[in-house]
Tab-separated table of C-alpha atoms in Angstrom:
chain	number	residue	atom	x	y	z
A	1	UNK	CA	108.868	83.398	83.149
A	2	UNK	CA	110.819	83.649	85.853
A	3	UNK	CA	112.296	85.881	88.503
A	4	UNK	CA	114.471	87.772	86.620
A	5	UNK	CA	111.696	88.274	84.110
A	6	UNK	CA	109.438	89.972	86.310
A	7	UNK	CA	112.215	92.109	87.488
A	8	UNK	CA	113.544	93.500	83.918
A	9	UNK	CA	110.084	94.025	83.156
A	10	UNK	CA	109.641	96.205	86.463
A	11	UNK	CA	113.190	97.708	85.548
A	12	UNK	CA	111.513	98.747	81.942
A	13	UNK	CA	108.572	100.172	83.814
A	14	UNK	CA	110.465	102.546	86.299
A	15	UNK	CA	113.193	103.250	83.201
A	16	UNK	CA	109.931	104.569	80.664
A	17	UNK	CA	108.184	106.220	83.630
A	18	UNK	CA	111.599	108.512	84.592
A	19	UNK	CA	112.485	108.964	80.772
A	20	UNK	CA	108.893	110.671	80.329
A	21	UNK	CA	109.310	112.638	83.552
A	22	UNK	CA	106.294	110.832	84.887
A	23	UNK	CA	107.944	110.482	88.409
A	24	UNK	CA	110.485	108.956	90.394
A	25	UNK	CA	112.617	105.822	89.072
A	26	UNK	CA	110.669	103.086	90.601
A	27	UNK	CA	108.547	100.305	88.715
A	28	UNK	CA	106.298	97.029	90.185
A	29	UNK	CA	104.565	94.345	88.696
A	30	UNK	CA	102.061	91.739	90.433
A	31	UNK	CA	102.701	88.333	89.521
A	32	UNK	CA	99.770	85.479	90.150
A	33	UNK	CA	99.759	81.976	88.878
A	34	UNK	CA	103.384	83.094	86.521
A	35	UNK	CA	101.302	85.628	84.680
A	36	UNK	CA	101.905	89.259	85.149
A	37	UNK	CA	98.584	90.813	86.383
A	38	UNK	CA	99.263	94.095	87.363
A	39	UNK	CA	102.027	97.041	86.219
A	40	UNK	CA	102.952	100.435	87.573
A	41	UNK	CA	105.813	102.367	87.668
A	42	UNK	CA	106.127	105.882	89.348
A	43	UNK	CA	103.803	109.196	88.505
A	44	UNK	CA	103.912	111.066	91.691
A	45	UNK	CA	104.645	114.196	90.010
A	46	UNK	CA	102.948	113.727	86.768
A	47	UNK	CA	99.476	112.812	88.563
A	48	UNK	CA	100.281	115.174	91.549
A	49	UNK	CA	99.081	112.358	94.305
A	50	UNK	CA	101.835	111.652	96.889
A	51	UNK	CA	100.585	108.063	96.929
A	52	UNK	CA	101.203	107.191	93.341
A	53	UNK	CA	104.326	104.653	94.140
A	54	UNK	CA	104.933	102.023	91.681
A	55	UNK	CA	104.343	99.383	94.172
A	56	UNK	CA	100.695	101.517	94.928
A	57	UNK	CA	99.915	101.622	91.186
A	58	UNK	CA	100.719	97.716	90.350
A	59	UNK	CA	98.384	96.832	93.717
A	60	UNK	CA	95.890	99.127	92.496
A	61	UNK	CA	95.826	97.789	88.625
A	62	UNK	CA	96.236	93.871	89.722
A	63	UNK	CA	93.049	94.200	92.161
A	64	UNK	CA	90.871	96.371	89.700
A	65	UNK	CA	92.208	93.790	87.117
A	66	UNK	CA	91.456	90.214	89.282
A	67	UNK	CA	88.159	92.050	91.165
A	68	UNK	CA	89.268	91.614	94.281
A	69	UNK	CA	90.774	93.301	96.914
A	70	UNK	CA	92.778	90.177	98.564
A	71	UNK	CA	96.172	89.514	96.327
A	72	UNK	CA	96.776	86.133	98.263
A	73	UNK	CA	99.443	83.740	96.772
A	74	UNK	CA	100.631	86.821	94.658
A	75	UNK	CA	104.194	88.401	94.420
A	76	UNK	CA	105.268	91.496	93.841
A	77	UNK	CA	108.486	92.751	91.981
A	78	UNK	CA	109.522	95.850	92.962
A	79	UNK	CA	112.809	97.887	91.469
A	80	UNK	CA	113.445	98.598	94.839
A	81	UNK	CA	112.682	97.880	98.684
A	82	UNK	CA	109.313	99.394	99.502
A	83	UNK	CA	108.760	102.038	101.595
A	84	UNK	CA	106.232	102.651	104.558
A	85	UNK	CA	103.403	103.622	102.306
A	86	UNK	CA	104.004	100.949	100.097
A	87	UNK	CA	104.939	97.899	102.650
A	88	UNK	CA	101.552	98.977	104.338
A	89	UNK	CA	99.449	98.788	101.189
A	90	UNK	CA	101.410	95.187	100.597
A	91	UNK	CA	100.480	94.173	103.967
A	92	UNK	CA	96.557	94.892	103.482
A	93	UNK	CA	96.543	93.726	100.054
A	94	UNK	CA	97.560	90.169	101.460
A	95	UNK	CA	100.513	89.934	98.821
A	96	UNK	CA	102.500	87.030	99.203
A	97	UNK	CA	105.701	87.537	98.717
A	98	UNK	CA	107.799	90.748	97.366
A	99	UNK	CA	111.099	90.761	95.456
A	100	UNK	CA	112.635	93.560	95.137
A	101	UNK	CA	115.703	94.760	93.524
A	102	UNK	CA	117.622	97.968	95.189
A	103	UNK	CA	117.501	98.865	99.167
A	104	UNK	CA	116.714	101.942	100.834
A	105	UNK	CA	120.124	103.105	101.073
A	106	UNK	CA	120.510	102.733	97.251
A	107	UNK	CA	117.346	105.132	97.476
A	108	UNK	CA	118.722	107.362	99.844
A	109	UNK	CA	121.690	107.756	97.807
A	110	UNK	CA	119.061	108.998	94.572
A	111	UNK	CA	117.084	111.251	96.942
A	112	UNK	CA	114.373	109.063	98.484
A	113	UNK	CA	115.247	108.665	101.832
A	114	UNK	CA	112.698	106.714	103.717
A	115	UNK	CA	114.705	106.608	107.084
A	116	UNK	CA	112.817	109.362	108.584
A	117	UNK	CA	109.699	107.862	108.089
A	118	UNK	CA	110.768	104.566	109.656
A	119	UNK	CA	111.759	106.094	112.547
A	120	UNK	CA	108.914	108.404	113.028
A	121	UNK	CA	106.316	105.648	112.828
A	122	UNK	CA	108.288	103.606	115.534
A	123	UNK	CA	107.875	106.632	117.531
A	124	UNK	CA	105.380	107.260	120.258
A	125	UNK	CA	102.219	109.483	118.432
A	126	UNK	CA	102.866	113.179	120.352
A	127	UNK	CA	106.160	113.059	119.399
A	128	UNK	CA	105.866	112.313	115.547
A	129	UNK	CA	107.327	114.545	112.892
A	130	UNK	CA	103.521	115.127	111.784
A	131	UNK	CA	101.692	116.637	114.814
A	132	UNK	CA	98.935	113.900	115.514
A	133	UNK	CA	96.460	114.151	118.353
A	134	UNK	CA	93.416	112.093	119.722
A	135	UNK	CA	90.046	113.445	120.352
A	136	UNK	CA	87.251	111.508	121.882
A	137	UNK	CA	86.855	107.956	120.607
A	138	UNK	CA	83.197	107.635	121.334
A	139	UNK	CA	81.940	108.300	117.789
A	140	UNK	CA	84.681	105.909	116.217
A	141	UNK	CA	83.621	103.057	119.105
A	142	UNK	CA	79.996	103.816	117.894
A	143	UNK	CA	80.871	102.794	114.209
A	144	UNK	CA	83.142	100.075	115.200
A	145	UNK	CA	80.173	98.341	117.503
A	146	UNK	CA	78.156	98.781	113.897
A	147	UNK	CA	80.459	97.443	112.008
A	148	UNK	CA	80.725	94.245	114.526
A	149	UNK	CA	76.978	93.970	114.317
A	150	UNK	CA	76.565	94.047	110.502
A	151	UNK	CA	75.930	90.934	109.337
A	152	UNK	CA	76.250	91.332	105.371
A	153	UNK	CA	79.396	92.942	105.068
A	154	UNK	CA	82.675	92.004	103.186
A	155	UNK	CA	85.120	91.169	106.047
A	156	UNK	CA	88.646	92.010	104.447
């Protein structure tokens, strides 16, 4: 299969997903070793979680699927440039490389403007859109020092 492949099937995703209202028109598919192993398009608003992006979904599927939560020397096809949320969960999930279709002013012109949350994150943490604060960091030192002295855990 090849490039365009992946994407059309990603396209088909995010086109089923917004024709049964499931959510927004976005699809993704994980590709490893040129064989689709994980799909998701969209349900935000059908499965009422904020975090169910297509690119989220297609992580999510291709790591239950493989049993692992590493997708190194995978690629992801995306209908359009990721967002925050989703370039985040790309990052920890090691994927390889991502493809993706529209841009974020493509989205922007739809209704899914990600600017804001671009620029907020560069921003320094009192003056975020979302008030954040820190409290004392001396119970979150003590579970970092346990973590560092574990000796049978999964490092990821």
């Amino acid at each position: 299969m090849t490039d365009d492949d992946f994407m059309q099937r990603a396209i088909d995703l995010a086109r089923a997903g917004m024709r049964k209202k499931a959510g927004g028109p976005f699809g993704a598919v994980v590709v490893k070793d040129g064989a689709i192993v994980g799909e998701g398009s969209n349900c935000v608003t059908s499965k009422n979680d904020p975090t169910a992006h297509a690119e989220i979904q297609a992580i999510r599927h291709a790591c239950e699927k493989l049993g692992t939560f590493s997708l190194e020397g995978a690629t992801l096809y995306t209908t359009c440039e990721p967002c925050p949320m989703c370039y985040a969960a790309i990052f920890w999930s090691r994927v390889s490389e991502v493809v993706f279709a529209g841009d974020r002013k493509g989205a922007a012109r739809a209704g899914f403007d990600d600017n804001i949350l671009w620029d907020d994150i560069a921003k320094p943490v009192g003056t975020r859109e979302r008030p954040m604060r820190k409290v004392s960091d001396k119970v979150a030192n003590a579970l970092f020092d346990e973590w560092l002295t574990m000796v049978d855990k999964t490092p990821y």
